[in-house]
Structure formats: C-alpha cells, structure tokens
Amino acid sequence: MNRWLRFLPLAVLLLLVGGLAWRLAVPASEEVRSKLAGKPVPTFQLDAAVPGKPGLASADLASGQPRMVNVFASWCVPCIAEAPLLLEMSKGGIPIDAIAVRDRQEDVEQFLARHGDPFQRIGTDPESRVQLALGSSGVPETFIVDGRGIIRYQHLGPIEPADLPALMREWQAAR
Amino acid sequence: MIAEAGLAALWLAAALALLQLGLAFGLGGGEGRRIATVQAVAIGQGLMSAIAFAALLALFLRSDMSVLLVASNSHSQKPWLYKFAGAWGNHEGSMLLWVTVLALAGAAVALFERRLDERTLGATLGAQAALALGFFAFLLFASNPFERLNPAPLEGRGLNPLLQDPGLAFHPPTLYLGYVGLSVAFSLAVGALITRDVGPALARAMRPWVLAAWILLTLGITAGSYWAYYELGWGGWWFWDPVENASLMPWLAATALLHSVNVLAARGGLRAWTMMLALIAFSMSMVGTFLVRSGILTSVHSFAVDPARGSFILALLTIYIGGALFLFALRIGDVKEGAPFEVVSREGGLVANNLLLSVILGIVFVGTLYPLFAEAMTGEKLSVGPPYFDSVASPLALALAAMMIIAPQLRWRRDSAPILPRLLPGVFVALAILGLTFWAAPTIGWLPRLGLAIGLGLVPASFQPLFGRSLRRTPLATYGMVIAHLGVAVAILGAASDSAFTKEKLASVRSGQTVDVGPWLVNFRSVMPVAGQNWTALEAELRASRGSGVNVLRPQSRFFSEPPTTTNEAAIESFWNGQLYAVLGERDADGRWQLRLWWKPFVTLIWLGGFLIALGGVMALAGRSWTERRQRRRLADMELYP
C-alpha cells in the first residue's frame, strides 16, 4: 500500500470533523426560503371563485403595487385559524388576493360569510394546477409578490401572530 | 442518598479507568504482575459502573422527583415498565447505559479472554479504558444524570409518549449493547496494531464480540423498524431517517467485518482490511451517537439537542477515531498479508461482499451527511430523502443478495472444479421467477420484480451448503449461516412484496360507510372515547371482511396529558398472507373522519427475515463457542496425560 494512501482515512475523518465542527458553531437558520423567491409568478388565468368578485390572473400581480396572495380552501381547518389575521392585514391597507384550491362556489361563499372576506380577487383552482405551478404544496400558504410580479416571500402554513413581524418586514422590503 | 451513591460510584469507575489506562501502557509494576492487575482493575471498573446504573434505575422506579433527570423524564402515574425504561429514554440516562455496557464489556474481556497473548490483551484493555474514560468525563462534566433539583416538584413531566411502548423500552438498550460490543472489536484492533500482532488468534478473539454485537444490532434494527411501522402510523417500515441510518451504518460495517474476520480466522487473509473494518464499525457507532445526540441533523426522533454536548462528543470522536486511524496508518505497513487466493474462491466472494457492503455504507453515510456539507458549501438547505437512498442503495442490496446466491457455493483459496452445477439451483429459480413475474404481475417496478426473483432464488441457494454432507456432522456455525442467509432472502421477499403489491386508500367517512382496499371491504362503524392508565383516546371500530368472516380493527387517536401529545395508534390485523393496517385521522368540519387504510401482502416477512438473520447469528455464536471450548478441553487433556 502506498505510504500516503494509508493516511487517507484519517484525512477523510478530519475533513468530516471540520464540517461537523463548523455546523455546531454555526447553527442552522430557522427560516425556510422558498426556491421560488426571486422568480416571477408563472403565467396563469383563473376564473372567479364567487360571483361579484373578479378572478385572478398573473397579470393582476404585476400592477406596480406589491400584493399578497393567499392560497386557501374552505375545507382547510388551519385556514380558519388564520382568517382573522388576514382580515386585520387587509384593514391595515395590504391588498390580498386569493386562490381557492379544489373548492366549490357555495362552500367558498359560506367560508367567507362565516370567517370574513379580506380578499380583493379570488381565483378558483379546481385541480390545484396553479397552486402546484406556484410551488405550493398545501393550504394555507401565503406569497408576497412585488409590483413587477416577482415572488418575494413564501409563508408555509397558517399565519400566526408570531409570524406577523417577519411578514411585515418582507412586505416593506417588497415595496 | 441513592443519587449521591450513584455519583460516587461513577467517579470511582472513572478513576479506575484512568488507573487501568496507566497500568496498561507501562506505568509501574513488572510485566507479569501488571496484566493481572489490569484485569482486576477492569473488573472493578465494570462493577462500579453497574452500581451507578443500578442507582439510576432505583431512582426512576421510586419516582424520586428531587433528581432533575427523574423529574423531567418520569411521572409517578406511569406503568412501572416505563419508569424503568425512562431511565434510558433520555440523554443522560442513555449515556450512562452506554458507558456501563462499555465498562462491563471491558470487564468481560478481562475475565474471559484466553486466546490472546498478555501484551496484546494488556494493550486491548488499555484501549478499552481510554474509550471508557472519555465517556465518563462526558457524563461527569457535561451530563450528570444524578443532579438534584431543589425544590423538588410534586410531579414529573413524563416520558415522550412516542417512546411509551414495550417494544421501544428495549429497543435502545439492544442497539447500545450492539454499538458497545463493537467497541471491543475496536479495542482489540487497536491493541493488536500496537503490539503488531494481527493474525488468526486475534480474529478468533474478535469474532464472538463482532457476532454478538451484530446479532443485537440486527435485532435492534428489526425491532426499531417494526416500531416505526406500527407506532408512527405512516404505513412504511424504513424512512432513511438520520437516526435509523445511525444504527444501519454500524450494522453494515459489522456485517462486512463479520465476513472478513472469518477469512482472517480461517485463512489468515485480509488482515489490513479486517483491521480497517474493525475501526470503521465502532467509528460508525460513535458517529451515529454523535448525530443523534448533538441535534446536528433534524429527525423525527433525535432528542437532547445541545451543541455543547455535541462538541464534547465530537472531540471524543476526533481523539478516538483519529488516533486509531493514525495508528493504523503507521502500523499497517508492518502487518503481513495472509495466504494468497484467486479471484474465483470463497475469499474472492467474501471480498466482493465486503466491497458491496462498504459501498452501501458509503452511500448511506454520504446521504446522511450531505445536507450538512451542502449547506456549508452553498448555503442552501436541502434534504436527502428516500428517493436517493432507494434508487442507489436498493440495486446494490440486490446485487449483494445475488452475490449471496453464488459466493457460499465457492471453495476456499481457489475453485477449479466445475462451478456451474453448484450455482444452478439458485440461478435457475431466480430466472424462472423473473420470467413468471412478467406474466403474473406485468405492471410492477423493476426493483420489486428483481427483488422477488433474487429473493426466491436465494432460498434454495441458502440451503445449498448443506447439500451432499452429513447433516449430523455439519457444524452449528454452518447451520447459522444457512439460517441467516435464508433470513436475508425472506426479508427481501417481504420488502419486494410490500413495494410491489401494497394497496392504499385515504378516505373521508361517516359512520356506516364502507371503503374497499385491496381484497378487503372495511365498514366504519363508530368512534368511541376510551381511557388507559395515563392517556385518553378516541377509538374507531372498523369491521373488515374478505369473503367470509369479519375482523374488527380499533385504531386510536391517543391523547397524553403529561406532556400533552397526541399519537396515532394504528390498528394492524395480521393474516398469513399480509397485514391490514388502519389509521384514524382527524375529524373534519362536517363530521367526517379521515381514515387511512393499507393492505400489505406479505409485509411481515421483512421482520421475520430480520429475526431469522439474528437467529442464524445466535446459532453461529453458540456453535463456535462450543467447538472452541471442546478444543480447549482436548488440549488441556493432552497436557495432563502426555
């Protein structure tokens, strides 16, 4: 065996230890950044989910103003939990649009009547096609899109009071 | 008092380990006397550790809430079995168990080892003391299990309910015994490298330890896999979770070591390679411990997330593994390679086995640690999941199984006799089954298809070493190999059948509704509240029927109050040809229940296979120790009556 090759296992170990030590010293960041952050919204066009309120298209999201897009469904229990917070944000002047996933018109109407309606536009996405194109894997999820239609932030799961500061920070950054 | 006595015993054990280390490596005493003293000290160290661990068990059984560890991991209302298991169901307790087993293993080496010469035995006990010393320091300085809590609370916090399961109560100690058994192989290798005495005698001394460790790891992994299957309620049996990998990696190394140590014992070959594997096997145990204990990788069941402790274990790991690998690099040039052999031979087959196992080990190792390094390089967070491991490790595991059809039929050193007739039964069955699957199950994937073919081919091939020889004269160790290889075949068949034929159904049901899954009709009757000793639950009643007869399944959604946690207790009904598996999920807004059903044909073969593998190991261990003792007695008789 080559004299130096014998030291190879030791070298591999030291490399490993170096990596592990670095990882112990620098703990992982808690935030999960979406792969889509910084990319433009994919092109789509959704019909209105409820009468009297416009549907949603990708063009609506590049209107010069940053917007929030909430992916929700009437059958989703965590969506109920975040509904009051969305309402509060919309009252605070943040324009919020929505995509209703795998839903029926009367169910959405009932949901909005019961839990409040913070949305300016609601598109219906009966087969979750747009949801998947957006890189969203579940409901609820919330995106912040800047004025040029670029996704700035993706929040997974229901928005909880503790998430508001981070969300507002991203909102300010998108303006 | 008990806690203080335990702590004192722990300090004494640590002091004895230091003394043992000093004596073994030449501080004081003449050569002949010294080894006897080292042996006595090793036995004392084992005793003291056992006393410390017994003290911890007593504290848990008495629910002594003035001890911090008991208060934060136990509860006076818990069934006694879980109070008992609570002693090691936490970081400090499990580390104490680890070091106790390590010290007891050292004591056993001191008491029973007769094959090695004094110098190598002394160096081995020195290495074992060095290992123990580090872990004693870790306990005493960074994770004292006997710390008092003042004022004492009235009630404790309980054990993580996921861990409250009879199977899991004994799962960690089984794995630990396995890990620590490998520490003896490590110490033996270090001892032999120090005294430049690598040969068949060392291999014979190492073999029972490797075998015993490997049996326990096999049992531990099998039990852990079944536990995850029925307790986590996700219907799978292997997730490639970092914690699962932490026990799989030492097992892979130990399996390779088990085969190469046989070559060293029987033929004197593969010396350097066997030493390397002995070092790697225990290194993998330590890396596994580090990964689980440091919280560096996130996992469903990593606990005790603490970077300070992580750094301590990392330092120990660097000193021990780094030191051993350095020693290996310095000394391995002096180790002569043993008897030569040709490519087509039993040795050749075992080398191929070792290479395949090592490659699988490398793949699991890289997959487990890659996310860490990827983040270091690119700053991006990613995870390596089942798709990577399944697609890379499964074909190699199948290649390994295919090797097992061939290699045991080969002869030592070189095989010039016609090989083909010996290979025919296994290969013929495998090819026939492969053809049959295209006709009987045309839609299944190629991995399960190959799994079925190779698994069934391995069944006759496993028995083949028994063909044409006197069954009464065949050593028990050979039967052990037959049973263990058969176990591999059975486990592969279970895994292949599970991935090829499983039927899954996710339904949202009201009472009275019927759902079909595979050949079963499952009727959802009702949901009723039930209560246990320290939990309450909602229990569904399902009536499953297939042709005639009805089976009642009762999956539960369990709620524990201390600490507040909900777990899903799957209901599993076993039949000769598979298992019906039901999980009760959430109730949705309009009153329907989420129900998840699986029909898993022949899935139980996976764990039956694991059990058979371990049984084969037990037979080999029993057979070998019996033969050795008989040989020793015969030698002794010859000395007495020349």
PDB file of C-alpha atoms in Angstrom, chain A residues 97-160:
ATOM      1  CA  ASP A  97     -55.786  38.187  -3.380  1.00  0.00           C
ATOM      2  CA  ALA A  98     -56.671  34.547  -3.023  1.00  0.00           C
ATOM      3  CA  ILE A  99     -56.618  31.239  -4.805  1.00  0.00           C
ATOM      4  CA  ALA A 100     -59.298  28.781  -3.692  1.00  0.00           C
ATOM      5  CA  VAL A 101     -57.989  25.263  -4.170  1.00  0.00           C
ATOM      6  CA  ARG A 102     -60.228  22.293  -5.013  1.00  0.00           C
ATOM      7  CA  ASP A 103     -63.316  24.099  -3.847  1.00  0.00           C
ATOM      8  CA  ARG A 104     -66.970  24.679  -4.763  1.00  0.00           C
ATOM      9  CA  GLN A 105     -68.622  28.046  -5.144  1.00  0.00           C
ATOM     10  CA  GLU A 106     -71.176  27.611  -2.356  1.00  0.00           C
ATOM     11  CA  ASP A 107     -68.526  26.310   0.063  1.00  0.00           C
ATOM     12  CA  VAL A 108     -66.298  29.326  -0.584  1.00  0.00           C
ATOM     13  CA  GLU A 109     -69.239  31.684  -0.131  1.00  0.00           C
ATOM     14  CA  GLN A 110     -70.099  30.019   3.166  1.00  0.00           C
ATOM     15  CA  PHE A 111     -66.476  30.179   4.322  1.00  0.00           C
ATOM     16  CA  LEU A 112     -66.234  33.918   3.539  1.00  0.00           C
ATOM     17  CA  ALA A 113     -69.560  34.625   5.211  1.00  0.00           C
ATOM     18  CA  ARG A 114     -68.538  32.817   8.355  1.00  0.00           C
ATOM     19  CA  HIS A 115     -64.883  33.835   8.689  1.00  0.00           C
ATOM     20  CA  GLY A 116     -64.740  37.201   6.925  1.00  0.00           C
ATOM     21  CA  ASP A 117     -63.613  38.235   3.473  1.00  0.00           C
ATOM     22  CA  PRO A 118     -60.288  40.078   3.270  1.00  0.00           C
ATOM     23  CA  PHE A 119     -59.795  39.340  -0.451  1.00  0.00           C
ATOM     24  CA  GLN A 120     -59.927  41.707  -3.442  1.00  0.00           C
ATOM     25  CA  ARG A 121     -59.850  38.945  -6.031  1.00  0.00           C
ATOM     26  CA  ILE A 122     -60.441  35.204  -5.700  1.00  0.00           C
ATOM     27  CA  GLY A 123     -59.495  32.778  -8.449  1.00  0.00           C
ATOM     28  CA  THR A 124     -60.718  29.210  -8.387  1.00  0.00           C
ATOM     29  CA  ASP A 125     -58.194  26.457  -8.939  1.00  0.00           C
ATOM     30  CA  PRO A 126     -60.275  23.257  -9.015  1.00  0.00           C
ATOM     31  CA  GLU A 127     -57.418  20.913  -9.910  1.00  0.00           C
ATOM     32  CA  SER A 128     -54.634  22.697  -7.927  1.00  0.00           C
ATOM     33  CA  ARG A 129     -52.761  23.335 -11.169  1.00  0.00           C
ATOM     34  CA  VAL A 130     -51.862  26.935 -10.365  1.00  0.00           C
ATOM     35  CA  GLN A 131     -51.132  26.011  -6.783  1.00  0.00           C
ATOM     36  CA  LEU A 132     -48.560  23.470  -7.948  1.00  0.00           C
ATOM     37  CA  ALA A 133     -47.129  25.893 -10.518  1.00  0.00           C
ATOM     38  CA  LEU A 134     -46.576  28.348  -7.685  1.00  0.00           C
ATOM     39  CA  GLY A 135     -44.565  25.748  -5.803  1.00  0.00           C
ATOM     40  CA  SER A 136     -47.146  25.487  -3.075  1.00  0.00           C
ATOM     41  CA  SER A 137     -47.715  22.052  -1.638  1.00  0.00           C
ATOM     42  CA  GLY A 138     -50.501  22.623   0.839  1.00  0.00           C
ATOM     43  CA  VAL A 139     -53.073  25.027   2.204  1.00  0.00           C
ATOM     44  CA  PRO A 140     -52.820  27.579   3.591  1.00  0.00           C
ATOM     45  CA  GLU A 141     -49.806  29.292   2.086  1.00  0.00           C
ATOM     46  CA  THR A 142     -49.183  32.969   1.550  1.00  0.00           C
ATOM     47  CA  PHE A 143     -46.994  34.679  -1.050  1.00  0.00           C
ATOM     48  CA  ILE A 144     -45.747  38.233  -1.195  1.00  0.00           C
ATOM     49  CA  VAL A 145     -45.406  39.399  -4.801  1.00  0.00           C
ATOM     50  CA  ASP A 146     -43.749  42.731  -5.627  1.00  0.00           C
ATOM     51  CA  GLY A 147     -45.036  45.312  -8.133  1.00  0.00           C
ATOM     52  CA  ARG A 148     -43.237  43.666 -11.050  1.00  0.00           C
ATOM     53  CA  GLY A 149     -44.784  40.243 -10.415  1.00  0.00           C
ATOM     54  CA  ILE A 150     -41.715  38.761  -8.734  1.00  0.00           C
ATOM     55  CA  ILE A 151     -42.326  36.428  -5.792  1.00  0.00           C
ATOM     56  CA  ARG A 152     -40.524  37.879  -2.773  1.00  0.00           C
ATOM     57  CA  TYR A 153     -41.602  35.598   0.042  1.00  0.00           C
ATOM     58  CA  GLN A 154     -43.457  32.375   0.660  1.00  0.00           C
ATOM     59  CA  HIS A 155     -45.030  31.578   4.009  1.00  0.00           C
ATOM     60  CA  LEU A 156     -45.902  27.929   4.585  1.00  0.00           C
ATOM     61  CA  GLY A 157     -48.827  27.001   6.812  1.00  0.00           C
ATOM     62  CA  PRO A 158     -51.237  29.245   8.657  1.00  0.00           C
ATOM     63  CA  ILE A 159     -50.118  32.761   9.573  1.00  0.00           C
ATOM     64  CA  GLU A 160     -49.850  33.007  13.328  1.00  0.00           C
TER      65      GLU A 160
END
